[in-house]
Coordinates of N, CA and C in Angstrom, one line a residue:
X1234 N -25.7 -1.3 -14.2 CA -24.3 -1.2 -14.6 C -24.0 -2.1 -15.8
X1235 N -24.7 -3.5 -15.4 CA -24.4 -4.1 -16.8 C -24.6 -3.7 -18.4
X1236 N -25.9 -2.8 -18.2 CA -26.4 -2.1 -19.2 C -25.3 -1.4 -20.2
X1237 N -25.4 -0.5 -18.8 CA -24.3 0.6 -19.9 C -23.0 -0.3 -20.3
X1238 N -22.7 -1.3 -19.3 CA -21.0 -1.7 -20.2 C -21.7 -2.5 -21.2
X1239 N -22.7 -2.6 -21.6 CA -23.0 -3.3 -23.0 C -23.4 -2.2 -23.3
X1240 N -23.9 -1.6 -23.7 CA -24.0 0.0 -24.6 C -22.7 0.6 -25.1
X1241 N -21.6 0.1 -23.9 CA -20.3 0.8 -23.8 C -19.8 -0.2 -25.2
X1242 N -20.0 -1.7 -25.0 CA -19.3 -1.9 -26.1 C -19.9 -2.0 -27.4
X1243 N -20.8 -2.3 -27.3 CA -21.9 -2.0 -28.6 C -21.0 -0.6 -29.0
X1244 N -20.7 0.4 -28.8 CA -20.3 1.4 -29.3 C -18.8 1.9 -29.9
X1245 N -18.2 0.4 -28.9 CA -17.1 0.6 -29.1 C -16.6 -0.4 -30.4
X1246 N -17.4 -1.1 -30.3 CA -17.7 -2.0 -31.7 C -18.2 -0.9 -32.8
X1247 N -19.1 -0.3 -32.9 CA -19.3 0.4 -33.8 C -18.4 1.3 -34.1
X1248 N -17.5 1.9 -33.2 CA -16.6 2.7 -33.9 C -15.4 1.7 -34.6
X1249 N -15.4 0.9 -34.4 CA -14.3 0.0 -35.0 C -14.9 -0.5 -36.2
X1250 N -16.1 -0.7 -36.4 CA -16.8 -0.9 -37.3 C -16.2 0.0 -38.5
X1251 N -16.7 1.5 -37.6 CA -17.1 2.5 -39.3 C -15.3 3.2 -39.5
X1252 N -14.7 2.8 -38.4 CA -13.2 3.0 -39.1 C -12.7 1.5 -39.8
X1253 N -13.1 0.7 -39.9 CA -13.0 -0.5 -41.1 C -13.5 0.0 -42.1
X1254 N -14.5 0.4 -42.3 CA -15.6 0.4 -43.8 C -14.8 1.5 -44.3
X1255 N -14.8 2.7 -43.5 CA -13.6 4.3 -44.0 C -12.6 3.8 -44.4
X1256 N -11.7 2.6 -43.9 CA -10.6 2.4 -44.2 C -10.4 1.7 -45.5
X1257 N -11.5 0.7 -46.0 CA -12.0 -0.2 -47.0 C -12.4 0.9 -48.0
X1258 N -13.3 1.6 -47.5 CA -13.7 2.4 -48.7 C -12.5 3.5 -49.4
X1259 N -11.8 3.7 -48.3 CA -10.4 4.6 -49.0 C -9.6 4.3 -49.8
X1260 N -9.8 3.1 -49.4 CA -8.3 1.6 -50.3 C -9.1 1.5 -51.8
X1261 N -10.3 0.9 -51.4 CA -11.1 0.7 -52.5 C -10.8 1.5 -53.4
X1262 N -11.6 2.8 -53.3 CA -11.8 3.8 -53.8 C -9.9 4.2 -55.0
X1263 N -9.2 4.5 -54.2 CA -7.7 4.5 -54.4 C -7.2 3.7 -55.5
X1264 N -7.8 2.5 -55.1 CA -7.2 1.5 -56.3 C -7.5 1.9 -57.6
X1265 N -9.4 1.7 -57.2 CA -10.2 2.0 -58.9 C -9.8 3.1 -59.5
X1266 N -8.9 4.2 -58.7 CA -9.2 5.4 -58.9 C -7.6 5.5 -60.3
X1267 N -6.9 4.5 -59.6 CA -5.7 4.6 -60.3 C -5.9 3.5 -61.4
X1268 N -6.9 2.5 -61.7 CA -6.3 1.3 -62.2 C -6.2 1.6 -63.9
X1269 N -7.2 2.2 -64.3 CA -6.7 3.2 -65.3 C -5.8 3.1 -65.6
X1270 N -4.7 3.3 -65.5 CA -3.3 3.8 -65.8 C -2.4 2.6 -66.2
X1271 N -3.1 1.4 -66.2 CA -2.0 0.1 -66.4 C -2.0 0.3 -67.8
X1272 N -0.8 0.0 -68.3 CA -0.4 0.0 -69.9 C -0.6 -1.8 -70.3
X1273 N -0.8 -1.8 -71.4 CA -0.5 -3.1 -71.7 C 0.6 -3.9 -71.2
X1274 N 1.4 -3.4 -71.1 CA 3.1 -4.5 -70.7 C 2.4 -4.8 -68.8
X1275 N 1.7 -4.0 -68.4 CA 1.5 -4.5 -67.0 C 1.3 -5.4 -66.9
X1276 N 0.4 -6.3 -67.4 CA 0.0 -7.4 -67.1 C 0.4 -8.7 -67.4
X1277 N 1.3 -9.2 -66.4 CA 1.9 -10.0 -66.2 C 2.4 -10.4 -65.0
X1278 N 2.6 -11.8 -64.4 CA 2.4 -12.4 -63.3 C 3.5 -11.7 -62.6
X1279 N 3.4 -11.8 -61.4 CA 4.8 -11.2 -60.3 C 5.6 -12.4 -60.4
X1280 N 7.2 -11.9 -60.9 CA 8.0 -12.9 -60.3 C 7.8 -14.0 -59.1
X1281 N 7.5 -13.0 -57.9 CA 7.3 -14.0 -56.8 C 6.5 -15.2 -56.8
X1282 N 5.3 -14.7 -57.3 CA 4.4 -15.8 -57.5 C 4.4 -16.9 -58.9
X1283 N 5.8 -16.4 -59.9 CA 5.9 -17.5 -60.8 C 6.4 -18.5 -60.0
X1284 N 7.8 -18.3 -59.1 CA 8.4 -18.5 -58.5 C 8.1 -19.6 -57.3
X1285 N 6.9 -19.5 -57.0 CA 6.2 -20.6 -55.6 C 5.6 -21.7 -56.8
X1286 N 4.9 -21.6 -58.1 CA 4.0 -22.1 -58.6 C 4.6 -23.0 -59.4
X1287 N 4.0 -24.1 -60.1 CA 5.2 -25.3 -61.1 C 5.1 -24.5 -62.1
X1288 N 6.1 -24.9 -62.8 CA 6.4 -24.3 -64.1 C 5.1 -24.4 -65.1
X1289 N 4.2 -25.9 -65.0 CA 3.4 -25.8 -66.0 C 2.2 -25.0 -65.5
X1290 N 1.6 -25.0 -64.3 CA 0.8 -23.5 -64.0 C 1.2 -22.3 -64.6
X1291 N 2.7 -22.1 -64.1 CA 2.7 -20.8 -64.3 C 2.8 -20.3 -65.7
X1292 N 3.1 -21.5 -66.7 CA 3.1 -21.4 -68.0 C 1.9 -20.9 -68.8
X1293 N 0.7 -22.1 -67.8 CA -0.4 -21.7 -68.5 C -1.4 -20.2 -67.6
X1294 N -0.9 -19.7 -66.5 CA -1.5 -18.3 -66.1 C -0.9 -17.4 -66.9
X1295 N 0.3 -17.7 -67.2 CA 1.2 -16.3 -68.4 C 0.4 -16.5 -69.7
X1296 N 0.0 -17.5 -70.2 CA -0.4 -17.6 -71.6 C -2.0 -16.9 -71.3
X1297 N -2.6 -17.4 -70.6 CA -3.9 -17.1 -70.4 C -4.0 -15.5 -69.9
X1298 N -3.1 -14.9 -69.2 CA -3.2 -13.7 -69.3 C -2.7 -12.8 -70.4
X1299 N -1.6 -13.6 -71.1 CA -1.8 -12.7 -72.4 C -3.1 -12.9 -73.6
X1300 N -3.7 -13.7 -73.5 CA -5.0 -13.5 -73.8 C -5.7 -13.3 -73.7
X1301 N -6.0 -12.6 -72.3 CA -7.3 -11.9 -71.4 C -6.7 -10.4 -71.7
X1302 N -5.7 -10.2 -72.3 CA -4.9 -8.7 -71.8 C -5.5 -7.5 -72.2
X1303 N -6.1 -7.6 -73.7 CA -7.7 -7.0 -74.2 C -8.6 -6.6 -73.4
X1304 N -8.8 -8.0 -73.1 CA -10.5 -7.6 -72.1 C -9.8 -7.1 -70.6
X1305 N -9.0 -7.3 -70.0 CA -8.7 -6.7 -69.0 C -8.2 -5.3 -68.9
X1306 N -7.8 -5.0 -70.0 CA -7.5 -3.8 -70.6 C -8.8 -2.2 -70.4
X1307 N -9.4 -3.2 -71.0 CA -10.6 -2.4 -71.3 C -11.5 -2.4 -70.1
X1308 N -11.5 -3.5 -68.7 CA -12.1 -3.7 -68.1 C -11.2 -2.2 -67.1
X1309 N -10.0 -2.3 -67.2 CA -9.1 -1.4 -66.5 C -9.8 -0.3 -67.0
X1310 N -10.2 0.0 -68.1 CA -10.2 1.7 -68.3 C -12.2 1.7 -67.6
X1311 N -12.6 0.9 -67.2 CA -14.2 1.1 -66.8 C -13.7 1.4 -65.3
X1312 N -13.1 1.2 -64.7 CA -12.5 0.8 -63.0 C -12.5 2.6 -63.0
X1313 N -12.1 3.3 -63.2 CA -12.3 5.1 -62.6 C -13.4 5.5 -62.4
X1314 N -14.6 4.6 -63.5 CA -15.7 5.6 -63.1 C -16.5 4.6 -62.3
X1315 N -16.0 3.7 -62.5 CA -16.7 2.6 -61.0 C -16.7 3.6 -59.6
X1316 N -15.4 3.8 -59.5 CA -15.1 4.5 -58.0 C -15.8 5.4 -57.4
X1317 N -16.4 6.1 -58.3 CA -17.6 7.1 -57.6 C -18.8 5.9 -56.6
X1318 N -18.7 4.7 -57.3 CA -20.3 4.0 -56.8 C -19.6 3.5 -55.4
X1319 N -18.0 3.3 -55.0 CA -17.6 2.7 -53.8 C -18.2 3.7 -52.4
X1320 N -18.7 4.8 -52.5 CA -19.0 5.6 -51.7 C -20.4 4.7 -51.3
X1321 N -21.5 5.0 -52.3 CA -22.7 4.5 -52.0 C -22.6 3.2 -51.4
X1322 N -21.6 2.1 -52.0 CA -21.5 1.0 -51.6 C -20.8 0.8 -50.1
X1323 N -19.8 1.7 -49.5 CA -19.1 2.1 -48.0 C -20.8 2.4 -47.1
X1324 N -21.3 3.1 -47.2 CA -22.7 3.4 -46.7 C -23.4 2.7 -46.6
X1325 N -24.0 1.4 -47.7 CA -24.3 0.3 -47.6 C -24.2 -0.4 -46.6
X1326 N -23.2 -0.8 -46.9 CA -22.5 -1.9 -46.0 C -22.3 -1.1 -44.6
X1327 N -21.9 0.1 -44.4 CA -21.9 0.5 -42.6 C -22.7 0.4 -42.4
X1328 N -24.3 1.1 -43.0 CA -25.8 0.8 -42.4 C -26.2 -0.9 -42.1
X1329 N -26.2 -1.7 -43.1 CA -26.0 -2.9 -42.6 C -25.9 -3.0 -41.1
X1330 N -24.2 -2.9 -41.3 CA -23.5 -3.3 -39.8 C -23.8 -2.9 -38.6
X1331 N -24.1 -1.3 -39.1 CA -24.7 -0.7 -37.8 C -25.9 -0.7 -37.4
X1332 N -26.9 -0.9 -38.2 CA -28.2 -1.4 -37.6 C -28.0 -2.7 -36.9
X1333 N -26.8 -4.2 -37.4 CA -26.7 -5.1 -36.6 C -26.1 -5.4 -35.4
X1334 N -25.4 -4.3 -35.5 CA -25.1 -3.7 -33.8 C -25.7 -3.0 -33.2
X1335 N -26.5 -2.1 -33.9 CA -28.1 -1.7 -32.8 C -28.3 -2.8 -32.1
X1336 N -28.7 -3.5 -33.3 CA -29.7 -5.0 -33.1 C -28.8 -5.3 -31.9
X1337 N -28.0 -5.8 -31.6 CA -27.4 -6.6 -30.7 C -27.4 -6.1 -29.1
X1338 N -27.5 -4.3 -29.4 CA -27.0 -3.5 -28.1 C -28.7 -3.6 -27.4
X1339 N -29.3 -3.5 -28.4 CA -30.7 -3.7 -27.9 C -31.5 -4.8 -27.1
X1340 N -30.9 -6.0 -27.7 CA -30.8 -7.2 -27.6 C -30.4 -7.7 -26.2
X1341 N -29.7 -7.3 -26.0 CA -28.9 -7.3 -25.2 C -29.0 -6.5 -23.5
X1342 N -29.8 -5.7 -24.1 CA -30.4 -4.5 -23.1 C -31.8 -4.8 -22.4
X1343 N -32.7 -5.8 -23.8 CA -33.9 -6.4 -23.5 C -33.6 -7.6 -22.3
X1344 N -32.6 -8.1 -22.7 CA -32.5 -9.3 -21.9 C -31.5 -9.0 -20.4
X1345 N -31.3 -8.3 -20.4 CA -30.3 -7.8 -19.0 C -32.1 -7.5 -18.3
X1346 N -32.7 -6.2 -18.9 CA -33.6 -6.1 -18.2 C -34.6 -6.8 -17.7
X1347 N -35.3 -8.3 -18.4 CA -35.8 -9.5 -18.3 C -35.4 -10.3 -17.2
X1348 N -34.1 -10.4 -17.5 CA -33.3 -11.0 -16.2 C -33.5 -10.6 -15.1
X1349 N -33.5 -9.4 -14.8 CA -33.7 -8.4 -13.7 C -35.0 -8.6 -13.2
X1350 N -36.0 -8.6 -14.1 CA -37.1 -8.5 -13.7 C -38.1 -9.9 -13.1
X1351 N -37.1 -11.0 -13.7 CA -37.3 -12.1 -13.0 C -36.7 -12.9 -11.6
X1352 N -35.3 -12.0 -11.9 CA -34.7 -12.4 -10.3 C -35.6 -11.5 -9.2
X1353 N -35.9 -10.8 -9.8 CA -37.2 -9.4 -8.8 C -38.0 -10.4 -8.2
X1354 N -38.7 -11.0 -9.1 CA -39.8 -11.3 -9.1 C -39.9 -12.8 -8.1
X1355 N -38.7 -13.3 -8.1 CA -38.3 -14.8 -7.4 C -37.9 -14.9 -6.0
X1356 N -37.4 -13.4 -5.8 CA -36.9 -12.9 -4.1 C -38.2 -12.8 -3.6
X1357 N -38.0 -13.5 -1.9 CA -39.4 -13.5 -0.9 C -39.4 -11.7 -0.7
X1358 N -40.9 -11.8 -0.3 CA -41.0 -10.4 -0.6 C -40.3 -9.4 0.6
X1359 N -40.5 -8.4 0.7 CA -39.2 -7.8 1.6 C -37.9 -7.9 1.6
X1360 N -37.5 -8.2 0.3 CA -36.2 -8.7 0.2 C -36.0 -7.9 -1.1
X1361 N -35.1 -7.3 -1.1 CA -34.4 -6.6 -2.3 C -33.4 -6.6 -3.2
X1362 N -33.2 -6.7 -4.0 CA -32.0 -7.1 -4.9 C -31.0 -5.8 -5.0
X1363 N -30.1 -6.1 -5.1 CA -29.0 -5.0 -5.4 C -29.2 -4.9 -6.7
X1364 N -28.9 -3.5 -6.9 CA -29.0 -2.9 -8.5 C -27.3 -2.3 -8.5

């Protein structure tokens, strides 16, 4: 019994797994897919966060981004065709995960059964363990 409720969650972890990575890869994907589209005037700090920050920070993140506005510019218009590679890279990363939740359910299965096989092994004989 303990087996399977560790199989049970091994599994249930995995599904919560690969609806993270699906969910990550959707967002992802979504962003690059739009980022394209920022015009020059975009780039500039949010109110809110001039707003929390001192005046001389925020002075110098506004200067410094109008002088990155070029290269981010142009980094913006590479971001669409990035987004095809977020697929391979969602895949990636689940196989990762889910091989290290194999790893774990297995793990885990090895050692329930070891346990087992040593309390077996420790009872006087004619004596039986509950399973």
């Amino acid at each position: 019994m303990v087996i399977v409720l560790g199989w049970v969650l091994v599994l249930l972890l995995l599904a919560l797994w690969s609806g993270l990575v699906w969910s990550g890869q959707a967002l992802l994907a979504a962003m690059l897919a739009h980022a394209g589209t920022l015009g020059v005037g975009d780039w500039s700090l949010p109110a809110a966060l001039t707003a929390w920050l001192p005046v001389p920070v925020a002075e110098w993140l506004a200067a410094l981004l109008e002088n990155l506005t070029p290269q981010l510019q142009a980094l913006a218009g590479t971001l669409p065709w990035l987004s095809g590679g977020v697929s391979v890279l969602a895949w990636v990363v689940w196989s990762v995960g889910a091989l290290l939740l194999l790893g774990v359910g297995l793990a885990m299965h090895v050692a329930v059964a070891l346990w087992r096989k040593s309390r077996n092994s420790t009872l006087p004989s004619g004596v039986t363990a509950l399973r």
